[in-house]
XYZ file of C-alpha atoms in Angstrom:
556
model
C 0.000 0.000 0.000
C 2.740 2.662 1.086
C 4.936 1.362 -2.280
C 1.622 2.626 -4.602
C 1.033 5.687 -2.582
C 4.521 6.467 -3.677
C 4.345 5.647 -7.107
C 1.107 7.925 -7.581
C 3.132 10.737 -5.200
C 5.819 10.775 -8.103
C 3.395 10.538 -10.987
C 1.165 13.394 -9.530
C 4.085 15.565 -9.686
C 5.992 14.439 -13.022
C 2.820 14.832 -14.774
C 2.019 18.198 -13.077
C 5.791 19.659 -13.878
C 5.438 18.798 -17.222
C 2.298 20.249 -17.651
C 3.252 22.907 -16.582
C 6.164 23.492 -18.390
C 4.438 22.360 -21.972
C 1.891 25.099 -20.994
C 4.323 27.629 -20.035
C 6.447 26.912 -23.637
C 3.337 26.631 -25.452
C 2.472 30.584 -24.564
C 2.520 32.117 -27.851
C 4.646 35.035 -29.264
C 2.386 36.476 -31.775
C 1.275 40.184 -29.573
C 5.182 40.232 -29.721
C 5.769 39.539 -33.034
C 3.280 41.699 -33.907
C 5.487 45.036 -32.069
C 8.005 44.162 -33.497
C 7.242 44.336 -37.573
C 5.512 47.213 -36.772
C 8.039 48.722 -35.575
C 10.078 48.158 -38.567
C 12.058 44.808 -37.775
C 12.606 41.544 -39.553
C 10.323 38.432 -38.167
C 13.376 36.274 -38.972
C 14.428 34.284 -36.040
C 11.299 36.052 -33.372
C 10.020 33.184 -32.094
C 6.495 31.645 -32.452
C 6.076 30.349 -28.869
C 8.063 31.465 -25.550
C 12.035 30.081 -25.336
C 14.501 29.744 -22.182
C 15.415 33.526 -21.683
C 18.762 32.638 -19.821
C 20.534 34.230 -22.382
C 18.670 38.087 -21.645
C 20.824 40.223 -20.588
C 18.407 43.312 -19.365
C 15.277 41.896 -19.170
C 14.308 39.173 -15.903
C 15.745 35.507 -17.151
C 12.487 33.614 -17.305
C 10.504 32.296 -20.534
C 10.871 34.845 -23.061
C 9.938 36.118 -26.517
C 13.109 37.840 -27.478
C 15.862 36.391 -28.522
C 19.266 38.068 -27.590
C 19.173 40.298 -30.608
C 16.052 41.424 -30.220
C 16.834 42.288 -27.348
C 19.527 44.490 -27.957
C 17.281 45.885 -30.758
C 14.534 46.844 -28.434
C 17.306 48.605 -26.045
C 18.488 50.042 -28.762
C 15.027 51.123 -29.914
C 14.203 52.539 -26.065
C 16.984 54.579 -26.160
C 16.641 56.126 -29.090
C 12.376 56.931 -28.146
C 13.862 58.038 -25.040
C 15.999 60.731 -25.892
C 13.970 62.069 -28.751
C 11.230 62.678 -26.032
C 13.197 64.577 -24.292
C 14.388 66.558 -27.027
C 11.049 67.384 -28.410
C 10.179 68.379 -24.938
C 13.069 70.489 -24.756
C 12.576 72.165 -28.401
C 9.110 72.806 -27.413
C 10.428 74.922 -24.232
C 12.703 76.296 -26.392
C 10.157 77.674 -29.031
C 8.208 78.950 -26.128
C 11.154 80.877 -25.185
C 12.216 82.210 -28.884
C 7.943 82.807 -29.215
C 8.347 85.393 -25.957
C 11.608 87.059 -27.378
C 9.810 87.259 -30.824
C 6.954 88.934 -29.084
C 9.320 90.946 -26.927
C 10.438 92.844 -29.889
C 7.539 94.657 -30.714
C 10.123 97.442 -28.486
C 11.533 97.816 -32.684
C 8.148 99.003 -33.532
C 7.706 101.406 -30.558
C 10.869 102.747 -31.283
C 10.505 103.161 -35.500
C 7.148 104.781 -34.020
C 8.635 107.078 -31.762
C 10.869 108.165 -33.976
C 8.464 108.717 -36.781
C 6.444 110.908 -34.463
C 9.596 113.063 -33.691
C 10.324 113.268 -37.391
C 6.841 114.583 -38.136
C 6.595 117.302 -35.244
C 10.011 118.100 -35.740
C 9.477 118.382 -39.764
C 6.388 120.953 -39.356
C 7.635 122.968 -36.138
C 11.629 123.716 -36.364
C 11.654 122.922 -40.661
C 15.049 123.269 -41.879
C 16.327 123.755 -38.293
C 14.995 119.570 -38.011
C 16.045 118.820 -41.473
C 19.488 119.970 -41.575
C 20.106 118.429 -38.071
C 18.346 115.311 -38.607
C 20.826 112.752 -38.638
C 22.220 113.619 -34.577
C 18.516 112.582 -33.806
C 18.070 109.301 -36.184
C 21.736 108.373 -34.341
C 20.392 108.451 -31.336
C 16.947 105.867 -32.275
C 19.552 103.630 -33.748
C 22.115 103.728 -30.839
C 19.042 103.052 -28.836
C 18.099 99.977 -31.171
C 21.749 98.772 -31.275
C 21.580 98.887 -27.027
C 18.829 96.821 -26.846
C 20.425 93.955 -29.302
C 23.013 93.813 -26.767
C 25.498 96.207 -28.775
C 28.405 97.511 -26.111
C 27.051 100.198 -25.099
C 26.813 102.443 -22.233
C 23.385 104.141 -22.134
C 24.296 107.313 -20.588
C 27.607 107.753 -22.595
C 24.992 107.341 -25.752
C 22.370 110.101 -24.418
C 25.418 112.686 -22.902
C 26.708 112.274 -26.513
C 23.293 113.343 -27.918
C 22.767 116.288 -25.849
C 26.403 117.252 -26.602
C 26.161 117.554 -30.107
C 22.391 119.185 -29.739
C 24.059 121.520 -27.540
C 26.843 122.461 -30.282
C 24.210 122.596 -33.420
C 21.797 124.997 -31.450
C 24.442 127.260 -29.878
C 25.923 127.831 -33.249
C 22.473 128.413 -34.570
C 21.969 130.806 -31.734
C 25.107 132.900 -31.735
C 25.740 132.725 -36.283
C 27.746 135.995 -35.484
C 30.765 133.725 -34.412
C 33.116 130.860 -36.257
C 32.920 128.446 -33.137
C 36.526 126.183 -33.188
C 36.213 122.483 -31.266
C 38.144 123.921 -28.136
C 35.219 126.550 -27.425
C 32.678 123.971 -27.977
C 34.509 121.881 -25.787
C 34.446 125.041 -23.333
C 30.478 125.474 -24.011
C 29.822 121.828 -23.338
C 32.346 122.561 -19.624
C 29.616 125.497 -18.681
C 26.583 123.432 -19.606
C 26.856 121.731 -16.207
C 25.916 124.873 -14.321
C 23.855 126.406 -16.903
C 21.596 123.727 -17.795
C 20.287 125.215 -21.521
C 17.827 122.344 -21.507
C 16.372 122.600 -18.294
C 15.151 119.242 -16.788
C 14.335 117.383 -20.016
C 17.668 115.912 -19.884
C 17.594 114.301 -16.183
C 13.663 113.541 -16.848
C 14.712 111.313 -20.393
C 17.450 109.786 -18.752
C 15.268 108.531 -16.171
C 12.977 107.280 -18.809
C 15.151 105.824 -20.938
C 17.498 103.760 -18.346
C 14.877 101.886 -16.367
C 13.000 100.586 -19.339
C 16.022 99.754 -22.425
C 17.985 98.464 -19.031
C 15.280 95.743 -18.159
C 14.557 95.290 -21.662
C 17.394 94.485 -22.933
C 18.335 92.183 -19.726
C 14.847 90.414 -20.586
C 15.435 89.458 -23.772
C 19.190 88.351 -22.848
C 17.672 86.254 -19.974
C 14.910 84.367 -23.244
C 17.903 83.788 -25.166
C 20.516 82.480 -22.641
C 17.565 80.125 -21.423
C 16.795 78.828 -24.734
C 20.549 78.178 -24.857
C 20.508 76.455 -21.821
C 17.252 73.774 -22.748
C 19.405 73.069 -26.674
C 22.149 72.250 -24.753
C 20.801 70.403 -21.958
C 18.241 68.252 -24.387
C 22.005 66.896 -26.034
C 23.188 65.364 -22.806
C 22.944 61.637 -24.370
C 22.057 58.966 -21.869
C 24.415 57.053 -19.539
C 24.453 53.266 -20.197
C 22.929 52.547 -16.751
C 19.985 54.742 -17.891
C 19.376 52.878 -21.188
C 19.162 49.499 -19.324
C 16.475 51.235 -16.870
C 14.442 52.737 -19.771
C 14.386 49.440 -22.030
C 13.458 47.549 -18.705
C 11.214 49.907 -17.990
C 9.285 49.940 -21.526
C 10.393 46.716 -23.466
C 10.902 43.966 -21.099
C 7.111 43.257 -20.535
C 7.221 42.770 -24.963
C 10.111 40.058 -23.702
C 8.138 38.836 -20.974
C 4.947 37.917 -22.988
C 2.918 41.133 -21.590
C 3.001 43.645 -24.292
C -0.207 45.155 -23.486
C 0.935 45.589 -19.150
C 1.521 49.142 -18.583
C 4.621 50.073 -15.958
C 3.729 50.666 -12.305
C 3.437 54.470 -12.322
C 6.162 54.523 -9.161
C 8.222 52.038 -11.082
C 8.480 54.864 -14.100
C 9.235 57.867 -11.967
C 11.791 56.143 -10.175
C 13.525 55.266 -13.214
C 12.735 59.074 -14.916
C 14.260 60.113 -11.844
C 17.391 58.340 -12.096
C 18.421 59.443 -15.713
C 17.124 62.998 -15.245
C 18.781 63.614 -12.235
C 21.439 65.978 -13.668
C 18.448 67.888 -15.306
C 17.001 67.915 -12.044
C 19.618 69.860 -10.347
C 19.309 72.678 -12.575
C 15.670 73.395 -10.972
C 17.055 75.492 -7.882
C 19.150 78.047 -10.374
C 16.677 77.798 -12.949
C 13.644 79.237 -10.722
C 16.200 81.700 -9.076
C 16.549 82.756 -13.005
C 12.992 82.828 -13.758
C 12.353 85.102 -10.491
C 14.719 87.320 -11.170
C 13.517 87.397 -14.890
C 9.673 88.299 -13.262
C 11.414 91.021 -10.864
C 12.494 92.884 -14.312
C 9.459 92.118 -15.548
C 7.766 94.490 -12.451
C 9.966 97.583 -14.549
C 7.808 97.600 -17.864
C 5.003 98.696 -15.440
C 3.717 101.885 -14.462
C 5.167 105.165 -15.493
C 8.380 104.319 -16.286
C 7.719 101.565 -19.076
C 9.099 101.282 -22.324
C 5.792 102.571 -23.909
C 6.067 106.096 -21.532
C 9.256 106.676 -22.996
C 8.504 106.011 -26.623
C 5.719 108.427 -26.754
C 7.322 110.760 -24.014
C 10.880 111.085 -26.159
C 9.940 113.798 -28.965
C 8.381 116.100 -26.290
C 11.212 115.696 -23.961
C 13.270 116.432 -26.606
C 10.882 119.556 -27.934
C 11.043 121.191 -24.534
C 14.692 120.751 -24.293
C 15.000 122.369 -27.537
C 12.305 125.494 -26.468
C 13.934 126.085 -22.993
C 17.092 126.649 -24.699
C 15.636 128.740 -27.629
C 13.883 130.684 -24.816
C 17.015 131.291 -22.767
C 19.298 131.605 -25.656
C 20.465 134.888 -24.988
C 21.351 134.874 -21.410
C 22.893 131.247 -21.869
C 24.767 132.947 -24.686
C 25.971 135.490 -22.792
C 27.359 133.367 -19.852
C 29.298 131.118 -22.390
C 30.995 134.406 -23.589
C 31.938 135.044 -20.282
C 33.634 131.990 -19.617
C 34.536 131.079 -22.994
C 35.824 134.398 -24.376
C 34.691 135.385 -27.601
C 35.428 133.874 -30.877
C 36.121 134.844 -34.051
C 33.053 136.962 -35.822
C 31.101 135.273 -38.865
C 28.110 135.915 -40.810
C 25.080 136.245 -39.197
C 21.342 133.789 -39.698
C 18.694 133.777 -37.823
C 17.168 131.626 -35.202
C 14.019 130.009 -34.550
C 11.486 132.148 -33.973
C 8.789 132.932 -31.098
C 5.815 131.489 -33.689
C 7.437 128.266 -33.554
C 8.017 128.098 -29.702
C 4.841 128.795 -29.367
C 3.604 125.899 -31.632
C 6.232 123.119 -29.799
C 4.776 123.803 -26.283
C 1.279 123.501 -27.489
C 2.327 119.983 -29.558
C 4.643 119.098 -25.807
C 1.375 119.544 -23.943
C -1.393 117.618 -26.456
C 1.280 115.014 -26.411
C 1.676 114.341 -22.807
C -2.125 113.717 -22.801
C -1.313 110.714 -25.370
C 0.651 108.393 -22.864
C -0.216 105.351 -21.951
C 1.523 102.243 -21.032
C -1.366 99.400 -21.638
C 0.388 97.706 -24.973
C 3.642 96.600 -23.300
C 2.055 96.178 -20.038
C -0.081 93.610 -21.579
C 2.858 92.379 -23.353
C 4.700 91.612 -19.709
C 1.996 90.075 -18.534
C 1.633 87.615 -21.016
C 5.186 86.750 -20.910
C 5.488 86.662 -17.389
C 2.869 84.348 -17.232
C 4.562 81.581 -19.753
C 7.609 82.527 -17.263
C 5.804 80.973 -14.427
C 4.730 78.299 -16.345
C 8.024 76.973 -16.558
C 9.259 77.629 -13.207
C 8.908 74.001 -12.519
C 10.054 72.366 -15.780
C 12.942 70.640 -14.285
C 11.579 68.461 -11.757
C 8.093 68.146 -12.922
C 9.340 66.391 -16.323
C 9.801 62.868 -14.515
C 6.405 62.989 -13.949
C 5.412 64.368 -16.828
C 6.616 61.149 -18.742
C 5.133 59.280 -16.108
C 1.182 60.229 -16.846
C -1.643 58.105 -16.614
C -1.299 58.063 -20.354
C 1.562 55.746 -20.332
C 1.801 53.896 -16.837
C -0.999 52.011 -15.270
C -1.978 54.329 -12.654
C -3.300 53.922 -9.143
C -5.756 51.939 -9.860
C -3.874 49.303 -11.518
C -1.272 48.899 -8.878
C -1.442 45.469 -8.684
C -1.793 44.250 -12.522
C 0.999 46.540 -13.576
C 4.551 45.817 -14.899
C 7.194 46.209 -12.038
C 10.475 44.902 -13.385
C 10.391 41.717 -13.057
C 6.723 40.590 -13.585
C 3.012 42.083 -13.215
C 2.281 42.930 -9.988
C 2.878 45.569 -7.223
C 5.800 48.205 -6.927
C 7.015 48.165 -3.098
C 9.904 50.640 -3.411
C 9.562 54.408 -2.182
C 10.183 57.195 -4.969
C 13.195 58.869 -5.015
C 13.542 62.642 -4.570
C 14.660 65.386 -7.412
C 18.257 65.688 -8.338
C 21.859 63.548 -8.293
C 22.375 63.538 -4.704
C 18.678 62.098 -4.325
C 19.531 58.904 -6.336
C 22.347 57.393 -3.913
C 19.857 54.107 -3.307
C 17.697 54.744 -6.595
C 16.578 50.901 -7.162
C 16.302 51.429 -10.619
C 19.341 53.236 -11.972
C 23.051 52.708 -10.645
C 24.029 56.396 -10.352
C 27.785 57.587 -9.572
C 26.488 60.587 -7.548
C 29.863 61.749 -7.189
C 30.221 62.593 -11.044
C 27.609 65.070 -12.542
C 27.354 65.806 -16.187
C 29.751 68.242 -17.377
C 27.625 69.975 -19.898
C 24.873 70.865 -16.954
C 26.949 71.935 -14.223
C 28.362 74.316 -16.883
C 24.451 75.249 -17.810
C 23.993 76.094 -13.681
C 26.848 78.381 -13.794
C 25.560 80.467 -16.623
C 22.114 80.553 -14.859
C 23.867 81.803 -11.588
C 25.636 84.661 -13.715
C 22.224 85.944 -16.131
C 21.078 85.605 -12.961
C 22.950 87.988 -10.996
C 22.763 90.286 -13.914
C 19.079 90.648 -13.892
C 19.658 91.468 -10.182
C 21.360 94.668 -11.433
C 19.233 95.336 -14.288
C 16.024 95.081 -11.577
C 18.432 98.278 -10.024
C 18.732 100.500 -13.053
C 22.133 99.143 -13.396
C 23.644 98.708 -16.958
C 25.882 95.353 -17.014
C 27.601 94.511 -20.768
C 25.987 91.059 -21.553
C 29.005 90.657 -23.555
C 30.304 87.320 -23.843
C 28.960 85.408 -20.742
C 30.454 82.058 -21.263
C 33.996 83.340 -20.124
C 32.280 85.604 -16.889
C 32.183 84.530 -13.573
C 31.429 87.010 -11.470
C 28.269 88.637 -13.632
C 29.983 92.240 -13.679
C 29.912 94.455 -16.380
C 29.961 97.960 -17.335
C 27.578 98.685 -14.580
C 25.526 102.494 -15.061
C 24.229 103.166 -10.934
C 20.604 103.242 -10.415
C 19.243 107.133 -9.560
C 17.075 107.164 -5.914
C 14.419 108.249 -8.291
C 14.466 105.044 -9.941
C 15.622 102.593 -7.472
C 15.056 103.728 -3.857
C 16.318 101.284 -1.169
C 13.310 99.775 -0.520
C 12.040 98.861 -4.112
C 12.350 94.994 -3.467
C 14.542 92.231 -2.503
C 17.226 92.140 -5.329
C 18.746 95.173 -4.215
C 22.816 95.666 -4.690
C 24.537 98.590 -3.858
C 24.488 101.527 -6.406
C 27.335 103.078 -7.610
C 28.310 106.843 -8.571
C 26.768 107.708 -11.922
C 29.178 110.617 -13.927
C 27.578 114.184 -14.367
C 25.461 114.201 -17.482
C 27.636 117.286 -18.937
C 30.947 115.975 -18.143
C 33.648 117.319 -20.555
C 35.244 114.239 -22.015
C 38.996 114.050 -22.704
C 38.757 113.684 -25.675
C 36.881 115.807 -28.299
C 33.862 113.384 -29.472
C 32.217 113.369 -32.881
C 29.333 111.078 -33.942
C 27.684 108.857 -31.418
C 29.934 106.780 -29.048
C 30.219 103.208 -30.259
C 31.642 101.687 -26.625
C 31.145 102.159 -24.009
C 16.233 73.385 -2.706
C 13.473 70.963 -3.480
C 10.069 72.246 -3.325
C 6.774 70.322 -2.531
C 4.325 72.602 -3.787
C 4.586 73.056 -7.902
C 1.454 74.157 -9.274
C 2.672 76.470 -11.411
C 4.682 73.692 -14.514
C 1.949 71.585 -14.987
C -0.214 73.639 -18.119
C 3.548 73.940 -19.798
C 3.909 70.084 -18.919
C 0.804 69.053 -19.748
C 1.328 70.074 -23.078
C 4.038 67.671 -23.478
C 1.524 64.772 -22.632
C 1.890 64.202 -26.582
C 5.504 63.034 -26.131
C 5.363 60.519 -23.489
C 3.483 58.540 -25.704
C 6.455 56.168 -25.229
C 5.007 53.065 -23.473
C 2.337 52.833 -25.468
C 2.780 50.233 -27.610
């Protein structure tokens, strides 16, 4: 009796084991087969039914549908979705970023417009006066233009210059009695401090034009540099650790017979995590950027914005030109003083009271014509996309990790976890390279971050600190940044009027701005030509969500 209870004992289990393992080999390939010519390859040598996988070198070593090259295909193929993902993610930032500078440069049209309204009131009121003088004003519109494409520049060396030669043309159209030499210009241009022919207009433009073509020009700097920063960061290919986690991660269930098992949503961000971790640590200097980029932002507003100036230029420039027509004389007479007399000429005459009369009356219909509601909206819509993509760094893990392509919470237990369908136990990693010391997913050297992005931080820290001092009025060359480390430039001080101490929190000290009538030492002519992790992130997700598109990755 015991001797047939054994025999059925073994029989129960031979025949059991080898039913088994007939069913198990008789699991057909063909969902697998099917991925695969669609996706371009060969059917030669894809099997029909599952084989021995001990010959997988990524993928968990049970029955299998791949074969060893098609495995290495399929890594290959992972890789290569991978990475384009990510680029496309990163061109569409970047033609976000080149869509805001386009838009940004409707400051070319205020300007051409500005300047067309000059050239019209200037045209009818002063006539030849204007015409024969033209080209110091069109000089200064396109020194103005050449500032704001990041020529070098100093902004106050461009609008002294301006008033200088204004100065010259109008006292030698005031006094045609006398042949004026370089050295008593020179000497006119020395009394000007103290005598002020223009009045205010000159301190009043300068505090117009500074604030606004100083944050302007910074802003658009700041788009560009950032753009710079997503081309390069999108190259950064992927380490070899990080292309066995992604084909894992999105062709292994193909291998394992489960083509249509989505990955454990956990699962995916741990292994997004892992190869974006050097992208990741770009998010603390790449919000500092994007606040700092907002805090310019604040200076289009108000008064002071790039809109006041445009329509406020001619009739600063109108009254300068009255006040001195109106004070000619004794301004004449003062100069003579100091300067001596020089030697006598012919005589012309000057502008007349009929066409004083006729700029004040244009200055004050003009005034009534500013508003600032076209680049304030402008700003606003910017700064918005701005905020959008506050976040992008360490919200793009998750982005690729959307309910669209992993099997979400509901799922949790009938999703693809590595090594089979079922339940992911391990915690999720935190953002950046130091986070992924015991990442279960991808074998990180922490101690060795990517080259190209540490490089990316460091220009972030510098545009950075030079929005800091554009935010204070001050005017920093943006001249080749790659070889700066400190963010100084050329820096122009910021005027109390402008930048009291308490406008904010990116304050720096100001420094000591030269008088506007300084006498050069050297006589000029033309225009001068040099001169931390966070838990709340609300704000990434519309600029992330609209990415959704490109994590279409694990569906297969």
């Amino acid at each position: 009796m015991d001797l047939r209870l054994a025999f059925f004992y073994v029989g129960f289990l031979t025949s059991s084991a080898l039913g088994e393992n007939s069913s198990s080999k008789a699991r057909s390939c063909s969902d697998v087969r099917q991925v695969y010519s669609a996706k371009g390859f060969s059917l030669n040598g894809v099997p029909q039914t599952e084989i021995s996988g001990e010959h997988l070198r990524i993928c968990p070593q049970g029955y299998t549908c791949c074969t060893s090259q098609m495995e290495e295909t399929f890594s290959n193929l992972s890789r290569r979705e991978f990475e384009g993902r990510v680029k496309e993610a990163g061109r569409s930032l970047q033609a976000m970023l080149n869509a805001q500078h386009k838009n940004f440069d409707a400051v070319f049209v205020l300007l051409n417009k500005s300047e067309r309204s000059l050239q019209d009131m200037f045209s009818k009121t002063y006539g030849e006066l204007y015409t024969s003088n033209a080209k110091i004003f069109s000089d200064l519109y396109a020194e103005l233009q050449h500032y704001y494409r990041g020529a070098n520049l100093n902004l106050e060396e461009v609008l002294h210059e301006f008033w200088t030669r204004l100065l010259e043309r109008l006292f030698r159209r005031l006094n045609p009695q006398y042949q004026m030499s370089d050295e008593f210009l020179d000497c006119v241009v020395k009394h000007a401090e103290t005598l002020k022919p223009f009045g205010e207009a000159p301190r009043e433009l300068k505090l117009k034009v500074t604030r606004p073509f100083i944050a302007a020009r910074s802003f658009v700097q700041g788009l560009d540099m950032a753009s710079d920063v997503v081309r390069k960061v999108a190259q950064v290919p992927l380490s070899p650790e990080c292309t066995r986690a992604i084909m894992k991660l999105t062709y292994c269930p193909h291998c394992r017979g489960l083509p249509s098992v989505k990955p454990c949503t956990n699962y995916c961000r741990n292994v997004m995590k892992g190869c974006l971790a050097n992208q990741a640590d770009l998010h603390t200097e790449w919000r500092s950027f994007v606040d700092s980029m907002l805090q310019v932002a604040e200076r289009f507003n108000g008064m002071h914005s790039m809109e006041t100036f445009v329509d406020m230029a001619p009739v600063k420039i109108s009254d300068a030109i009255m006040n001195m027509n109106e004070n000619g004389a004794s301004i004449s007479s003062k100069v003579l003083q100091g300067c001596g007399n020089p030697k006598l000429a012919g005589t012309r005459s000057s502008v007349g009271e009929e066409k004083k009369k006729r700029v004040k009356v244009q200055s004050e219909e003009k005034e009534k014509a500013v508003t600032g509601l076209g680049v304030d909206k402008l700003v606003s819509d910017v700064s918005g996309k701005l905020r959008e993509m506050q976040l992008y760094w360490v919200q793009l893990p998750n982005a690729l990790c959307n309910d669209a392509v992993t099997a979400g919470p509901s799922s949790e237990d009938k999703c693809w976890n590595g090594m089979n369908k079922g339940r992911y136990l391990p915690d999720v990693m935190g953002d950046g390279l130091a986070s992924q010391i015991n990442n279960p997913e991808v074998d990180i050297d922490i101690t060795k971050p990517d080259i190209t992005i540490r490089q990316q931080i460091m220009q972030l820290k510098i545009m950075t600190n030079r929005l800091k001092n554009a935010y204070n009025g001050n005017d920093v060359n943006f001249q080749d940044t790659s070889d700066d480390t400190s963010g100084s430039g050329s820096a122009m001080g910021c005027p109390e009027e402008v930048c009291p101490g308490s406008s904010g929190r990116m304050i720096v000290p100001n420094t000591n701005r030269p008088n506007l009538y300084g006498l050069p030492n050297e006589k000029k002519q033309g225009v001068m030509g040099s001169g931390s992790h966070s838990h709340s992130r609300p704000h990434s997700l519309p600029l992330l969500l609209s990415l959704l598109p490109l994590a279409g990755m694990f569906r297969r």
